[in-house]
Short mmCIF file of C-alpha atoms (C1' of nucleotides) in Angstrom, two decimals:
data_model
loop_
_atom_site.label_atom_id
_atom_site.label_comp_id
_atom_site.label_asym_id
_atom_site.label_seq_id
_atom_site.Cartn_x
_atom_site.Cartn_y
_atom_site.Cartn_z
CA UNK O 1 -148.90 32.06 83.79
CA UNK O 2 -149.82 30.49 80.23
CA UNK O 3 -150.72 33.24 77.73
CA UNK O 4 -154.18 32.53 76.84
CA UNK O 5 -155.25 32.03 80.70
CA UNK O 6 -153.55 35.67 81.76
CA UNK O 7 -155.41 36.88 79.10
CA UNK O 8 -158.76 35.37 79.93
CA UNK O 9 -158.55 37.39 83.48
CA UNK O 10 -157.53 40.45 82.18
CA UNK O 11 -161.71 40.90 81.10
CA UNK O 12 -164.94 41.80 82.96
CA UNK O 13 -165.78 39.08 85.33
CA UNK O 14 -168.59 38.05 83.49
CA UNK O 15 -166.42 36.60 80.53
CA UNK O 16 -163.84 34.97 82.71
CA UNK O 17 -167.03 33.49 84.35
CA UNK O 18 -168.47 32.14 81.30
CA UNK O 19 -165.33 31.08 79.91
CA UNK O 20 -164.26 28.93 82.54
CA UNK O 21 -166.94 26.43 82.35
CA UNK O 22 -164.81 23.39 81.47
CA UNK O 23 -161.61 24.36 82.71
CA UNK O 24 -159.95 22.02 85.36
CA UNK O 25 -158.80 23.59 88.96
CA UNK O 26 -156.41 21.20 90.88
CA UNK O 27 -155.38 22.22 94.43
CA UNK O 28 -152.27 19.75 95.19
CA UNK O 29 -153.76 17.56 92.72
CA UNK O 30 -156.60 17.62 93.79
CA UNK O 31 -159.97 18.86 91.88
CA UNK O 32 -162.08 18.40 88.59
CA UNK O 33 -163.67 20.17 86.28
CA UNK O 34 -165.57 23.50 86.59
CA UNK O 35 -169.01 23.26 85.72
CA UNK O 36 -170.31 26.38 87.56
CA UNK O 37 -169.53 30.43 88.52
CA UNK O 38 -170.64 33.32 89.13
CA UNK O 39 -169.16 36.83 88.55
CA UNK O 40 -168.80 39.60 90.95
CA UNK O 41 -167.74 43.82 90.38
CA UNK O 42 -167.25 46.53 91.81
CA UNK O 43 -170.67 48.21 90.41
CA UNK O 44 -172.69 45.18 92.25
CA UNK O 45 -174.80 45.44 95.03
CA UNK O 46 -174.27 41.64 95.62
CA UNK O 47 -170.39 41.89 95.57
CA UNK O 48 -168.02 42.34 98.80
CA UNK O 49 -166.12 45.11 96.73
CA UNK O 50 -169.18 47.10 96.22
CA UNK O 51 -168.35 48.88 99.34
CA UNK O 52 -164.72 49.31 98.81
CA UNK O 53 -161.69 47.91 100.49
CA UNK O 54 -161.85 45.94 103.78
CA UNK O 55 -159.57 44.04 105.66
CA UNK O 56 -161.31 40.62 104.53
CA UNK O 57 -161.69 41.32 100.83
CA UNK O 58 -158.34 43.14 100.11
CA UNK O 59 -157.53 40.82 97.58
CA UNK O 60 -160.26 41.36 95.25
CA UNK O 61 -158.78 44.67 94.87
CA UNK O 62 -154.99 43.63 94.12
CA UNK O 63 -153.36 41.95 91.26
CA UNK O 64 -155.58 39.51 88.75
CA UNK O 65 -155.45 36.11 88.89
CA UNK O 66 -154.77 35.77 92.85
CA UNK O 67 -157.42 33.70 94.61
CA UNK O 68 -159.61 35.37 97.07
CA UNK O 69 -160.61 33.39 99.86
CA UNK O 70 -163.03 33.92 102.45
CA UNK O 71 -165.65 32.99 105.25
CA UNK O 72 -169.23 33.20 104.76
CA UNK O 73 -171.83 32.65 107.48
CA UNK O 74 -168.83 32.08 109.75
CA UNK O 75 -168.36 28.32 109.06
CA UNK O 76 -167.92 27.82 105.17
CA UNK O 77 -165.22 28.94 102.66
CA UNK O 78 -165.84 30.25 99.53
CA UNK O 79 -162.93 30.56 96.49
CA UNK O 80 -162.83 33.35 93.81
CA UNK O 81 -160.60 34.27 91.06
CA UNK O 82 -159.81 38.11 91.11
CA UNK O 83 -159.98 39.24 87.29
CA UNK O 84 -160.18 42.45 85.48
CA UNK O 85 -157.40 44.54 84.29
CA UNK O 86 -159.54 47.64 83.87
CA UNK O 87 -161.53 47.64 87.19
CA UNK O 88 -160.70 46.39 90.54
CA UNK O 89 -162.86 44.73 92.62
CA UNK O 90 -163.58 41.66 90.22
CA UNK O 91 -163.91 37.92 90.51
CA UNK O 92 -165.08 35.07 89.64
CA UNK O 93 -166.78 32.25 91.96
CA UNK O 94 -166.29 28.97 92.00
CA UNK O 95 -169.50 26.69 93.25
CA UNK O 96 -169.12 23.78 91.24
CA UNK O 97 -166.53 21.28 90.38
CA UNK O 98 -167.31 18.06 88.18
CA UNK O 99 -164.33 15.90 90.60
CA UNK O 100 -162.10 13.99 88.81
CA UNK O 101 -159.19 13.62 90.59
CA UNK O 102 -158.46 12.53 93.98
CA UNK O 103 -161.27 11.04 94.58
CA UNK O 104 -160.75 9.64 97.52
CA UNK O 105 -159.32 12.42 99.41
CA UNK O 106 -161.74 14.38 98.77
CA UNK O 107 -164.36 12.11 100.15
CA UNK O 108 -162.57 11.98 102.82
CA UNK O 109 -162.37 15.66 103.56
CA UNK O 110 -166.38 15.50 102.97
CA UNK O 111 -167.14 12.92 105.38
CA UNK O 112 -168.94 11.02 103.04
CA UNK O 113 -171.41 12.74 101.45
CA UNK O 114 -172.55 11.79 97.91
CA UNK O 115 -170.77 11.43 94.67
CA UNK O 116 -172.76 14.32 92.84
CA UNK O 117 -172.68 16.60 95.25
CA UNK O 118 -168.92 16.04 96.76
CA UNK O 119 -168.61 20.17 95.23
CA UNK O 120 -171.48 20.69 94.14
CA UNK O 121 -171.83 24.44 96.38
CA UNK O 122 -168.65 27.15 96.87
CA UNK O 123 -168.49 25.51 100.59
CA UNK O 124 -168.81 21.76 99.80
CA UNK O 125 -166.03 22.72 97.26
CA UNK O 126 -163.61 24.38 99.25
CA UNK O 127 -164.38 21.49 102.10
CA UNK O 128 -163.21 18.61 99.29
CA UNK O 129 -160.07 20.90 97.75
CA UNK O 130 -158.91 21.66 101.23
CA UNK O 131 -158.99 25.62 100.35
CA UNK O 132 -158.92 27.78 103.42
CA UNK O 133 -158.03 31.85 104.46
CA UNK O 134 -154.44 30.41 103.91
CA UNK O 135 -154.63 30.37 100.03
CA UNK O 136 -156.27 33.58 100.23
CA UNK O 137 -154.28 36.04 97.94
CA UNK O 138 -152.19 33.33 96.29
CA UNK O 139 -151.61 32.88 92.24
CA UNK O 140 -154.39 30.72 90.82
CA UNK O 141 -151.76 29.42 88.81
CA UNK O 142 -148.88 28.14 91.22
CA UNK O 143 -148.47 25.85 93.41
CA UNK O 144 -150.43 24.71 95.45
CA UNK O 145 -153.67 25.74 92.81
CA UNK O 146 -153.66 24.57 88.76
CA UNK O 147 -155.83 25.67 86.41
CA UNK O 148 -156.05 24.99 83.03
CA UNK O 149 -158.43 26.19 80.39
CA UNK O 150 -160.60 23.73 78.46
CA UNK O 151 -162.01 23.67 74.85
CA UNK O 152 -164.83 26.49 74.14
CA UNK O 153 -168.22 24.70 75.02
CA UNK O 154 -172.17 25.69 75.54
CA UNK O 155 -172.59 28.01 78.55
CA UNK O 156 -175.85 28.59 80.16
CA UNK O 157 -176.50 31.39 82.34
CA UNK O 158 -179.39 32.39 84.76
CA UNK O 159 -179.89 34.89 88.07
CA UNK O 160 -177.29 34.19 90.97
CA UNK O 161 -177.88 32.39 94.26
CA UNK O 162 -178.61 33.54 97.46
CA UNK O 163 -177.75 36.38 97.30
CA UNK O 164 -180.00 39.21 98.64
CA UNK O 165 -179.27 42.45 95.68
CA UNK O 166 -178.71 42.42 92.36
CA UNK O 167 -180.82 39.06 91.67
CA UNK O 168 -181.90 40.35 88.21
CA UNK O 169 -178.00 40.31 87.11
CA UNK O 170 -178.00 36.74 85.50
CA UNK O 171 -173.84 36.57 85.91
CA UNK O 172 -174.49 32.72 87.51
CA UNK O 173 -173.01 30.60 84.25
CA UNK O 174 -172.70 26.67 84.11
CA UNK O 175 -172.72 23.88 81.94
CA UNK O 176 -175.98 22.44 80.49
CA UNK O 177 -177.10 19.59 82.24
CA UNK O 178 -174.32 18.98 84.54
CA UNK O 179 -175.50 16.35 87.48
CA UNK O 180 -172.68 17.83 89.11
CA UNK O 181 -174.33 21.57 89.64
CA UNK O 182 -175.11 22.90 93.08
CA UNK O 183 -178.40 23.54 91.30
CA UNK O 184 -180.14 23.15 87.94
CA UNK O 185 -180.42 26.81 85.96
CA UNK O 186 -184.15 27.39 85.45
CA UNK O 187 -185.60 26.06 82.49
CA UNK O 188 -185.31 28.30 79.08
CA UNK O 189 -189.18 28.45 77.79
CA UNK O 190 -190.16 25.62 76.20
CA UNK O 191 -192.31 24.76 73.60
CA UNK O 192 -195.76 23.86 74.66
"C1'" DG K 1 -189.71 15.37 98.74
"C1'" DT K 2 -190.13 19.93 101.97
"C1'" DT K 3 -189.15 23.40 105.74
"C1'" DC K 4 -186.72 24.97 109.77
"C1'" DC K 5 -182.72 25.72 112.37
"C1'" DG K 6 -177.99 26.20 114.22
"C1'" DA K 7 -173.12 26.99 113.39
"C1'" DT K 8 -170.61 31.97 113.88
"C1'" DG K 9 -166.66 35.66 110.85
"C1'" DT K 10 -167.04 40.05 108.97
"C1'" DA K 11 -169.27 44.25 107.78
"C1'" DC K 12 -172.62 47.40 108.51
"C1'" DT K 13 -176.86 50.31 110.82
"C1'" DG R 1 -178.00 44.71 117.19
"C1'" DT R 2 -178.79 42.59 111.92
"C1'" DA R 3 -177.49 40.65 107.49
"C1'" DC R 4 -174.92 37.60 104.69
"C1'" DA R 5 -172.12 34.99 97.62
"C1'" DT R 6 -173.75 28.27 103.00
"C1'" DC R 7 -174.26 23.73 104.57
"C1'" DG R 8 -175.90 19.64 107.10
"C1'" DG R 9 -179.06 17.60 109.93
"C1'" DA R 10 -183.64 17.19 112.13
"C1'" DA R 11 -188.33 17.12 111.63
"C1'" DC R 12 -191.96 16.70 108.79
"C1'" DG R 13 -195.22 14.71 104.79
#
DNA sequence: GTTCCGATGTACT
DNA sequence: GTACATCGGAACG
Protein backbone atom coordinates (compact mmCIF):
# COMPACT_ATOMS: atom_id res chain seq x y z
CA UNK A 1 0.00 0.00 0.00
CA UNK A 2 1.40 3.64 -0.87
CA UNK A 3 2.66 5.39 2.29
CA UNK A 4 0.53 8.33 2.58
CA UNK A 5 -2.82 6.18 1.92
CA UNK A 6 -1.77 3.45 4.88
CA UNK A 7 -1.33 6.29 6.80
CA UNK A 8 -4.58 8.06 6.11
CA UNK A 9 -6.46 4.74 7.58
CA UNK A 10 -4.48 4.35 10.42
CA UNK A 11 -6.89 7.58 12.02
CA UNK A 12 -10.42 7.90 13.49
CA UNK A 13 -12.91 7.29 10.81
CA UNK A 14 -13.99 10.63 10.74
CA UNK A 15 -10.61 11.92 9.14
CA UNK A 16 -10.26 9.11 6.67
CA UNK A 17 -13.91 10.16 5.87
CA UNK A 18 -13.20 13.68 5.28
CA UNK A 19 -10.06 13.10 3.63
CA UNK A 20 -11.19 11.00 0.99
CA UNK A 21 -13.40 13.38 -0.72
CA UNK A 22 -11.60 13.51 -4.07
CA UNK A 23 -9.86 10.40 -4.08
CA UNK A 24 -10.60 7.97 -7.05
CA UNK A 25 -11.84 4.16 -6.25
CA UNK A 26 -11.56 1.85 -9.36
CA UNK A 27 -12.94 -1.71 -9.04
CA UNK A 28 -11.37 -3.56 -12.29
CA UNK A 29 -11.18 -0.24 -13.74
CA UNK A 30 -14.01 0.65 -13.09
CA UNK A 31 -15.17 3.82 -10.83
CA UNK A 32 -14.72 7.70 -10.36
CA UNK A 33 -14.21 9.98 -8.00
CA UNK A 34 -15.46 10.07 -4.36
CA UNK A 35 -17.53 12.86 -3.62
CA UNK A 36 -19.31 11.47 -0.51
CA UNK A 37 -18.84 9.27 3.08
CA UNK A 38 -19.73 8.77 6.06
CA UNK A 39 -17.82 7.44 9.14
CA UNK A 40 -18.74 4.72 11.42
CA UNK A 41 -17.07 3.47 15.29
CA UNK A 42 -17.28 1.41 17.60
CA UNK A 43 -18.77 4.12 20.24
CA UNK A 44 -21.84 4.70 17.62
CA UNK A 45 -25.20 3.80 18.08
CA UNK A 46 -25.64 3.98 14.23
CA UNK A 47 -22.63 1.61 13.50
CA UNK A 48 -22.87 -2.38 12.97
CA UNK A 49 -19.76 -2.64 15.40
CA UNK A 50 -21.51 -0.91 18.14
CA UNK A 51 -22.67 -4.21 19.28
CA UNK A 52 -19.53 -6.10 18.84
CA UNK A 53 -18.48 -8.86 16.54
CA UNK A 54 -20.97 -10.77 14.31
CA UNK A 55 -20.68 -13.11 11.70
CA UNK A 56 -21.68 -10.34 8.98
CA UNK A 57 -19.51 -7.49 10.17
CA UNK A 58 -16.29 -9.42 11.16
CA UNK A 59 -14.33 -7.41 9.02
CA UNK A 60 -14.83 -4.13 10.49
CA UNK A 61 -13.07 -5.56 13.34
CA UNK A 62 -9.85 -7.02 11.47
CA UNK A 63 -6.97 -5.42 9.77
CA UNK A 64 -7.34 -1.57 8.28
CA UNK A 65 -7.74 -0.92 4.96
CA UNK A 66 -9.81 -4.24 4.01
CA UNK A 67 -13.20 -3.46 2.48
CA UNK A 68 -16.24 -4.42 4.36
CA UNK A 69 -19.02 -5.44 2.39
CA UNK A 70 -22.46 -6.07 3.21
CA UNK A 71 -26.35 -6.38 2.65
CA UNK A 72 -28.72 -3.90 3.81
CA UNK A 73 -32.51 -4.25 3.63
CA UNK A 74 -31.76 -7.64 2.06
CA UNK A 75 -31.42 -6.47 -1.60
CA UNK A 76 -28.65 -3.66 -1.74
CA UNK A 77 -24.85 -3.68 -1.05
CA UNK A 78 -23.15 -1.26 0.72
CA UNK A 79 -18.96 -0.78 0.64
CA UNK A 80 -16.82 0.50 3.60
CA UNK A 81 -13.25 1.01 4.24
CA UNK A 82 -12.23 -0.46 7.73
CA UNK A 83 -9.76 2.25 9.29
CA UNK A 84 -8.36 2.95 12.63
CA UNK A 85 -5.24 1.65 14.08
CA UNK A 86 -6.22 2.50 17.64
CA UNK A 87 -9.86 1.19 17.76
CA UNK A 88 -11.53 -1.55 15.97
CA UNK A 89 -14.71 -1.41 14.68
CA UNK A 90 -14.07 1.61 12.19
CA UNK A 91 -14.96 2.52 8.64
CA UNK A 92 -15.64 4.59 6.30
CA UNK A 93 -18.76 4.55 3.75
CA UNK A 94 -18.81 5.04 0.46
CA UNK A 95 -22.32 6.59 -1.07
CA UNK A 96 -21.09 8.62 -3.73
CA UNK A 97 -18.89 8.32 -6.68
CA UNK A 98 -18.45 11.25 -9.34
CA UNK A 99 -18.02 8.16 -12.43
CA UNK A 100 -15.41 8.64 -14.63
CA UNK A 101 -14.40 5.63 -15.91
CA UNK A 102 -16.15 2.89 -17.54
CA UNK A 103 -18.84 4.50 -18.33
CA UNK A 104 -20.51 2.31 -20.14
CA UNK A 105 -20.31 -0.67 -18.04
CA UNK A 106 -21.49 0.79 -15.47
CA UNK A 107 -24.63 1.88 -17.16
CA UNK A 108 -25.01 -1.19 -18.04
CA UNK A 109 -24.88 -2.78 -14.64
CA UNK A 110 -27.55 0.12 -13.71
CA UNK A 111 -30.00 -0.60 -16.28
CA UNK A 112 -30.08 2.73 -17.39
CA UNK A 113 -30.72 5.00 -14.93
CA UNK A 114 -29.42 8.60 -15.16
CA UNK A 115 -26.04 10.08 -15.57
CA UNK A 116 -26.02 11.95 -12.09
CA UNK A 117 -27.23 9.50 -10.19
CA UNK A 118 -25.43 6.23 -11.85
CA UNK A 119 -23.71 6.18 -7.78
CA UNK A 120 -25.11 8.61 -6.44
CA UNK A 121 -26.36 6.20 -3.00
CA UNK A 122 -23.95 3.23 -1.25
CA UNK A 123 -26.41 0.72 -3.29
CA UNK A 124 -26.60 2.44 -6.73
CA UNK A 125 -22.75 2.45 -6.21
CA UNK A 126 -22.00 -0.93 -5.45
CA UNK A 127 -24.76 -1.91 -8.36
CA UNK A 128 -22.42 0.23 -11.10
CA UNK A 129 -18.78 -1.07 -9.51
CA UNK A 130 -20.05 -4.60 -9.48
CA UNK A 131 -19.06 -4.86 -5.55
CA UNK A 132 -20.71 -7.77 -3.84
CA UNK A 133 -20.22 -10.10 -0.27
CA UNK A 134 -17.32 -11.49 -2.49
CA UNK A 135 -14.98 -8.43 -2.04
CA UNK A 136 -15.96 -8.39 1.44
CA UNK A 137 -12.68 -8.46 3.57
CA UNK A 138 -10.37 -7.80 0.63
CA UNK A 139 -7.39 -4.97 0.50
CA UNK A 140 -8.84 -1.68 -0.71
CA UNK A 141 -5.72 -1.43 -2.39
CA UNK A 142 -5.24 -4.67 -4.62
CA UNK A 143 -6.61 -6.02 -7.17
CA UNK A 144 -9.54 -6.09 -8.01
CA UNK A 145 -10.17 -2.39 -5.91
CA UNK A 146 -7.70 0.96 -6.57
CA UNK A 147 -7.71 3.78 -4.69
CA UNK A 148 -5.78 6.64 -4.91
CA UNK A 149 -5.74 9.78 -2.86
CA UNK A 150 -6.44 13.16 -4.45
CA UNK A 151 -5.20 16.77 -3.75
CA UNK A 152 -6.53 18.31 -0.25
CA UNK A 153 -9.88 20.13 -1.22
CA UNK A 154 -13.08 21.88 0.67
CA UNK A 155 -15.04 19.28 2.66
CA UNK A 156 -18.48 19.88 3.85
CA UNK A 157 -20.03 17.93 6.46
CA UNK A 158 -23.65 17.58 7.87
CA UNK A 159 -25.85 14.76 10.01
CA UNK A 160 -25.84 11.17 8.36
CA UNK A 161 -28.61 9.48 6.41
CA UNK A 162 -31.09 7.21 7.33
CA UNK A 163 -29.99 6.11 9.86
CA UNK A 164 -32.21 5.75 12.99
CA UNK A 165 -29.37 6.75 16.26
CA UNK A 166 -26.81 8.93 16.47
CA UNK A 167 -28.37 11.56 13.84
CA UNK A 168 -26.80 14.52 15.75
CA UNK A 169 -23.15 13.00 14.86
CA UNK A 170 -22.55 15.12 11.61
CA UNK A 171 -19.69 12.33 10.36
CA UNK A 172 -21.67 12.46 6.64
CA UNK A 173 -18.72 14.56 4.60
CA UNK A 174 -18.87 15.46 0.76
CA UNK A 175 -17.83 17.81 -1.66
CA UNK A 176 -19.54 21.23 -2.07
CA UNK A 177 -21.85 21.28 -4.72
CA UNK A 178 -21.30 18.02 -6.27
CA UNK A 179 -24.40 17.16 -8.84
CA UNK A 180 -23.14 13.85 -8.30
CA UNK A 181 -24.28 13.52 -4.36
CA UNK A 182 -26.91 11.05 -3.28
CA UNK A 183 -28.18 14.23 -1.63
CA UNK A 184 -27.38 17.92 -1.19
CA UNK A 185 -25.88 18.68 2.63
CA UNK A 186 -28.30 21.18 4.18
CA UNK A 187 -27.66 24.63 3.60
CA UNK A 188 -24.98 26.48 6.08
CA UNK A 189 -27.05 29.76 7.34
CA UNK A 190 -27.12 32.26 5.04
CA UNK A 191 -27.18 35.74 5.05
CA UNK A 192 -30.58 37.24 4.94
C1' DG B 1 -42.51 17.45 -7.50
C1' DT B 2 -44.35 14.13 -3.38
C1' DT B 3 -45.61 9.81 -0.73
C1' DC B 4 -46.17 4.91 -0.29
C1' DC B 5 -44.72 0.34 -0.86
C1' DG B 6 -42.27 -4.04 -1.80
C1' DA B 7 -37.97 -6.55 -2.17
C1' DT B 8 -35.77 -9.67 1.93
C1' DG B 9 -30.39 -10.67 4.83
C1' DT B 10 -28.94 -10.11 9.36
C1' DA B 11 -29.35 -8.90 14.09
C1' DC B 12 -31.97 -8.21 17.88
C1' DT B 13 -36.31 -8.12 21.48
C1' DG C 1 -41.95 -10.87 15.66
C1' DT C 2 -39.41 -5.88 14.42
C1' DA C 3 -35.82 -2.83 12.73
C1' DC C 4 -32.45 -1.50 9.48
C1' DA C 5 -26.10 2.81 7.07
C1' DT C 6 -31.61 1.39 0.40
C1' DC C 7 -33.56 1.63 -4.00
C1' DG C 8 -36.92 1.72 -7.81
C1' DG C 9 -41.37 1.99 -9.31
C1' DA C 10 -46.30 3.18 -8.81
C1' DA C 11 -49.53 6.42 -7.64
C1' DC C 12 -50.50 10.86 -6.80
C1' DG C 13 -50.65 16.35 -7.44
Amino acid sequence: MNRALAELLTLPAPEVARALIGARLLVDGVGGIIVETEAYDRLDPASHSFRGPTPRNVAMFGPIGRAYVYRIYGLHWCLNIVCDAEASGSAVLIRALEPTQGMEVMHDRRGGGRHPDLCAGPGRLCQALGVNGALNGRPIDEPPFSLTLGPSEPVVSGPRIGIRHGTSTPWRFGRPGSPFLSRPFPLAAAPS
